[in-house]
Short mmCIF file of C-alpha atoms in Angstrom, two decimals:
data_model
loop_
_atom_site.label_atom_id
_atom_site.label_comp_id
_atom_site.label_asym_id
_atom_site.label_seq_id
_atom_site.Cartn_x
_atom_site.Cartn_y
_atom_site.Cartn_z
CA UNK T 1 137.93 131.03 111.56
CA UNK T 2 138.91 127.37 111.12
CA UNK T 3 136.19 127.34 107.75
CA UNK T 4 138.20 130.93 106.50
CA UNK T 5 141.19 128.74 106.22
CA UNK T 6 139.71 125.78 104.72
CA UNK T 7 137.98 128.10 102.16
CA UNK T 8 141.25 130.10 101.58
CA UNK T 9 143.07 126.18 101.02
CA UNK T 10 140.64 125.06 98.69
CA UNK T 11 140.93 128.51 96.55
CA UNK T 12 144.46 128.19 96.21
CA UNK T 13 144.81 124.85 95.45
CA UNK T 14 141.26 124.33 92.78
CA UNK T 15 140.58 127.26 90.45
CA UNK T 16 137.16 127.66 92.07
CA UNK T 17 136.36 130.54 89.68
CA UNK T 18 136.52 127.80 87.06
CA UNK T 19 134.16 125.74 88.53
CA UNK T 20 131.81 128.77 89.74
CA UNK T 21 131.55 129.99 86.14
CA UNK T 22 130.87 126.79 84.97
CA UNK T 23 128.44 126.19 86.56
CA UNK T 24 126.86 130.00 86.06
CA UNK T 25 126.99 129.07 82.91
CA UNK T 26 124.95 126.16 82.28
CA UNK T 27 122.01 127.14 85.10
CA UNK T 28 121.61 130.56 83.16
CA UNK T 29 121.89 129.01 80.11
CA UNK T 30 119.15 126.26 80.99
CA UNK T 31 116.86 128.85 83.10
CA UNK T 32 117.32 131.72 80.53
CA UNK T 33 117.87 130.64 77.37
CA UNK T 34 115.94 128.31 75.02
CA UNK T 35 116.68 124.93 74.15
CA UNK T 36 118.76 125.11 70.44
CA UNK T 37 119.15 122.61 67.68
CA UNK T 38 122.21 120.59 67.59
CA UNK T 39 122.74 122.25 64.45
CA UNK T 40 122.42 125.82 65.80
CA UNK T 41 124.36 128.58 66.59
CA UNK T 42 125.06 129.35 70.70
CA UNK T 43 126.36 132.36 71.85
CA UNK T 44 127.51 133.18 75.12
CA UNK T 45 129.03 136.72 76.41
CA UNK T 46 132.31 137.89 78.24
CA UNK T 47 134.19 141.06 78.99
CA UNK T 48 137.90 141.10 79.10
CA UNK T 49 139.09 141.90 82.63
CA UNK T 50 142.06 142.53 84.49
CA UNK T 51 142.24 139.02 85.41
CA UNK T 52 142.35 137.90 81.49
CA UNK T 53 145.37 140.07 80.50
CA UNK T 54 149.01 139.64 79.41
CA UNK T 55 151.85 140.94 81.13
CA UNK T 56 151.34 144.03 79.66
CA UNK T 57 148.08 144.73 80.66
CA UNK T 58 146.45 145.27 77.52
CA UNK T 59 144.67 143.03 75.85
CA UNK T 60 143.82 139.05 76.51
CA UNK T 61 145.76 136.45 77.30
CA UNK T 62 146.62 134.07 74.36
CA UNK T 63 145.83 131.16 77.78
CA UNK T 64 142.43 132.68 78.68
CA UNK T 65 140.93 132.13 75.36
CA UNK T 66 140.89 128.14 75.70
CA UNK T 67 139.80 128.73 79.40
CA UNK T 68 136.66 130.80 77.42
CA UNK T 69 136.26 128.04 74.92
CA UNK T 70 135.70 125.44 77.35
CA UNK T 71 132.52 127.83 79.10
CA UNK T 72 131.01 128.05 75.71
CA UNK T 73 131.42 124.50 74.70
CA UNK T 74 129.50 123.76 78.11
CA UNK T 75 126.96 126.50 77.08
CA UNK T 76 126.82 124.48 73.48
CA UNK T 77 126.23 120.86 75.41
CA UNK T 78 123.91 122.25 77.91
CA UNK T 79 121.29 124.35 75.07
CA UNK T 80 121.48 121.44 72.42
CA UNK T 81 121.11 118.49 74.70
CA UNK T 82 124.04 116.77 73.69
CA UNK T 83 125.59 116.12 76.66
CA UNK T 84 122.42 114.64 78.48
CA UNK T 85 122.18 112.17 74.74
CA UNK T 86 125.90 111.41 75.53
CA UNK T 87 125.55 110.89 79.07
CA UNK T 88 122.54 108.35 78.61
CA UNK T 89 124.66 106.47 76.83
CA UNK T 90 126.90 105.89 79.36
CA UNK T 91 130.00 108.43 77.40
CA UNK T 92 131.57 111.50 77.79
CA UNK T 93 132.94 114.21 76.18
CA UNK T 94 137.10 114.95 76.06
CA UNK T 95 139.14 117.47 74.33
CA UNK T 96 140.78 116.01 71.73
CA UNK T 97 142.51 118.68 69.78
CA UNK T 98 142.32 122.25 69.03
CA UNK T 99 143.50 125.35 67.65
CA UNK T 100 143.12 128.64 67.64
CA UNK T 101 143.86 131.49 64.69
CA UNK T 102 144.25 135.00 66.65
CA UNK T 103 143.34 137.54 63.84
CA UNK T 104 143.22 140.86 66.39
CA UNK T 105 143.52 140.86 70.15
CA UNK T 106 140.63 141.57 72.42
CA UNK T 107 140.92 144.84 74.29
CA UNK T 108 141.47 145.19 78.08
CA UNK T 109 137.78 146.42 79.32
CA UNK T 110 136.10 145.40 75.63
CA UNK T 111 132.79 142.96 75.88
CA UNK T 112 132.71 140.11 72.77
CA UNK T 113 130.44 137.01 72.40
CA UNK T 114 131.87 133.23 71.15
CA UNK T 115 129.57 131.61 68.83
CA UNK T 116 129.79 128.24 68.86
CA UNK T 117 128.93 126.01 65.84
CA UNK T 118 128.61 122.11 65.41
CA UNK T 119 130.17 121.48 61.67
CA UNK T 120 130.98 117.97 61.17
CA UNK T 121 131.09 114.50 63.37
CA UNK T 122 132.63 111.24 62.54
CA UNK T 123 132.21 107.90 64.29
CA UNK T 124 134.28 109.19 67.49
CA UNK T 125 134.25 112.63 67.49
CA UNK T 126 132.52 116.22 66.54
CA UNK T 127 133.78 119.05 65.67
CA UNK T 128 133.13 122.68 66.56
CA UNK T 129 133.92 125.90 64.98
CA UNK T 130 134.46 128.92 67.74
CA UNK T 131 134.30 132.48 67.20
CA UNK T 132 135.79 135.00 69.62
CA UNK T 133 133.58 138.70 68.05
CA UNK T 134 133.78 141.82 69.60
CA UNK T 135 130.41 143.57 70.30
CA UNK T 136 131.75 147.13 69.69
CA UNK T 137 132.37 146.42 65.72
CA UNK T 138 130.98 142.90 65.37
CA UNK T 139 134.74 141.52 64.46
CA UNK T 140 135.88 138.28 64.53
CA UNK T 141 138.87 138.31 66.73
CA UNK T 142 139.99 134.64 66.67
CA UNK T 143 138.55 131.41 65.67
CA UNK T 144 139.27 127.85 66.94
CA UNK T 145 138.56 124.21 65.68
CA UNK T 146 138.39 122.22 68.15
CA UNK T 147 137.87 118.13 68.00
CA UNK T 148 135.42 116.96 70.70
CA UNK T 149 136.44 113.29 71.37
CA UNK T 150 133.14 111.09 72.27
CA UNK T 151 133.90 108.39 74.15
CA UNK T 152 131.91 105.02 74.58
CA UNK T 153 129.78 105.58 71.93
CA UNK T 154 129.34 105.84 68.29
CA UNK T 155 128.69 109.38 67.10
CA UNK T 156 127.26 108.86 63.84
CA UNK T 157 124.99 106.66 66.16
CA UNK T 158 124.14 109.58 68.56
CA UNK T 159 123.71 112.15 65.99
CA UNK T 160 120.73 110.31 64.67
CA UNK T 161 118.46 110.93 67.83
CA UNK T 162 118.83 114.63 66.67
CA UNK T 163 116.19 115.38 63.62
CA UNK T 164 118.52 117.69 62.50
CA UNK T 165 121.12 116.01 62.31
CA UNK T 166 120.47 112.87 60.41
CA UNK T 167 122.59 113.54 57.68
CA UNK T 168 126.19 114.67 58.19
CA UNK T 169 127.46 118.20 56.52
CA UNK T 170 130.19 118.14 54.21
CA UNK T 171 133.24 118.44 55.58
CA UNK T 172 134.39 121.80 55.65
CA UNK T 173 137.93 122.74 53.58
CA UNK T 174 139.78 123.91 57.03
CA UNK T 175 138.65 121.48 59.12
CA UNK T 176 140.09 118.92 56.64
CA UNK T 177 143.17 120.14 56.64
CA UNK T 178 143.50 120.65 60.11
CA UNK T 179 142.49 116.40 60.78
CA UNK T 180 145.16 115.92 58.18
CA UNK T 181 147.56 117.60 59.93
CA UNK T 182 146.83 116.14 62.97
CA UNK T 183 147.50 112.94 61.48
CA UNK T 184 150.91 113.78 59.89
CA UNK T 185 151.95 114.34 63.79
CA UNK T 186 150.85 111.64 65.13
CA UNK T 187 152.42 109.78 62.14
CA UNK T 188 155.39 111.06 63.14
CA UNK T 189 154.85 110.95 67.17
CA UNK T 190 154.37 106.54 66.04
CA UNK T 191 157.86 106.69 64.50
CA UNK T 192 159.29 108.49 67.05
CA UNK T 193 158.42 105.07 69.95
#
């Protein structure tokens, strides 16, 4: 009884679906799927349930998309390798901005994949493009940038233990104006001290 009340605890206080889908997602992605490119394209799958719905109960929540993001993102470091590359170099990966365009809302009860692409990387960070599509007409629902802060190592550095990757893309239009954006604000946020 005593271990039903220390399980109940811990699920109140820790989001231990969070941490069960996690890591669901990385074992079947390492025992089922194979290994990608950095430079490649990961999917990974969802359905919208009642626990991912606004108050109305009709389509998802604007929150639950980020929560989705970060499973695919995990799905993206586990196929490509990145992660383990970062690791051995004694670094980690933070979130270090993001944002998210909502074009059409994902139905209550409606499956949809996120597609995750690497598109650019500078000395501290990369940067992935995310694509919320619905499988029913292949629609892209909403997309997110979303700045992948590196720390403890030079990224420019890693990047080049990845064939692929040698040579940095061009920097994609939106994603520039997006970093220059970010630094207007924290232009500002320094004036504001």
């Amino acid at each position: 009884m005593s271990f039903l009340v220390i399980l109940l605890i811990l699920y109140i206080i820790w989001d231990v679906n969070y941490f069960i889908r996690c890591l669901f997602t990385v074992v079947a992605g390492r025992l089922f799927q194979s290994k990608r490119k950095v430079t490649d394209k990961t999917s990974i799958y969802g359905l919208c349930t009642s626990q991912d719905v606004d108050i109305f109960i009709r389509h998802m929540n604007n929150a639950r998309y980020l929560r989705e993001l970060d499973f695919a993102r995990f799905h993206f470091y586990a196929l490509t390798g990145l992660y383990e590359e970062v690791r051995k170099r004694r670094g980690g990966a933070v979130q270090g901005a993001s944002s998210v365009r909502y074009r059409r809302t994902i139905p209550i009860f409606h499956p949809y994949k996120i597609q995750t692409k690497l598109i650019w990387w500078d000395e501290k960070a990369i940067y992935l493009e995310q694509s919320f599509v619905t499988l029913s007409d292949g629609f892209v629902r909403a997309v997110a940038l979303s700045k992948q802060c590196i720390t403890n190592c030079d990224v420019t550095e890693l990047m080049k233990t990845f064939p692929e990757a040698v040579t940095r893309p061009e920097m994609p239009a939106d994603l520039k104006l997006w970093l220059d954006s970010i630094e207007l604000s924290s232009q500002k946020l320094r004036k504001d001290k």
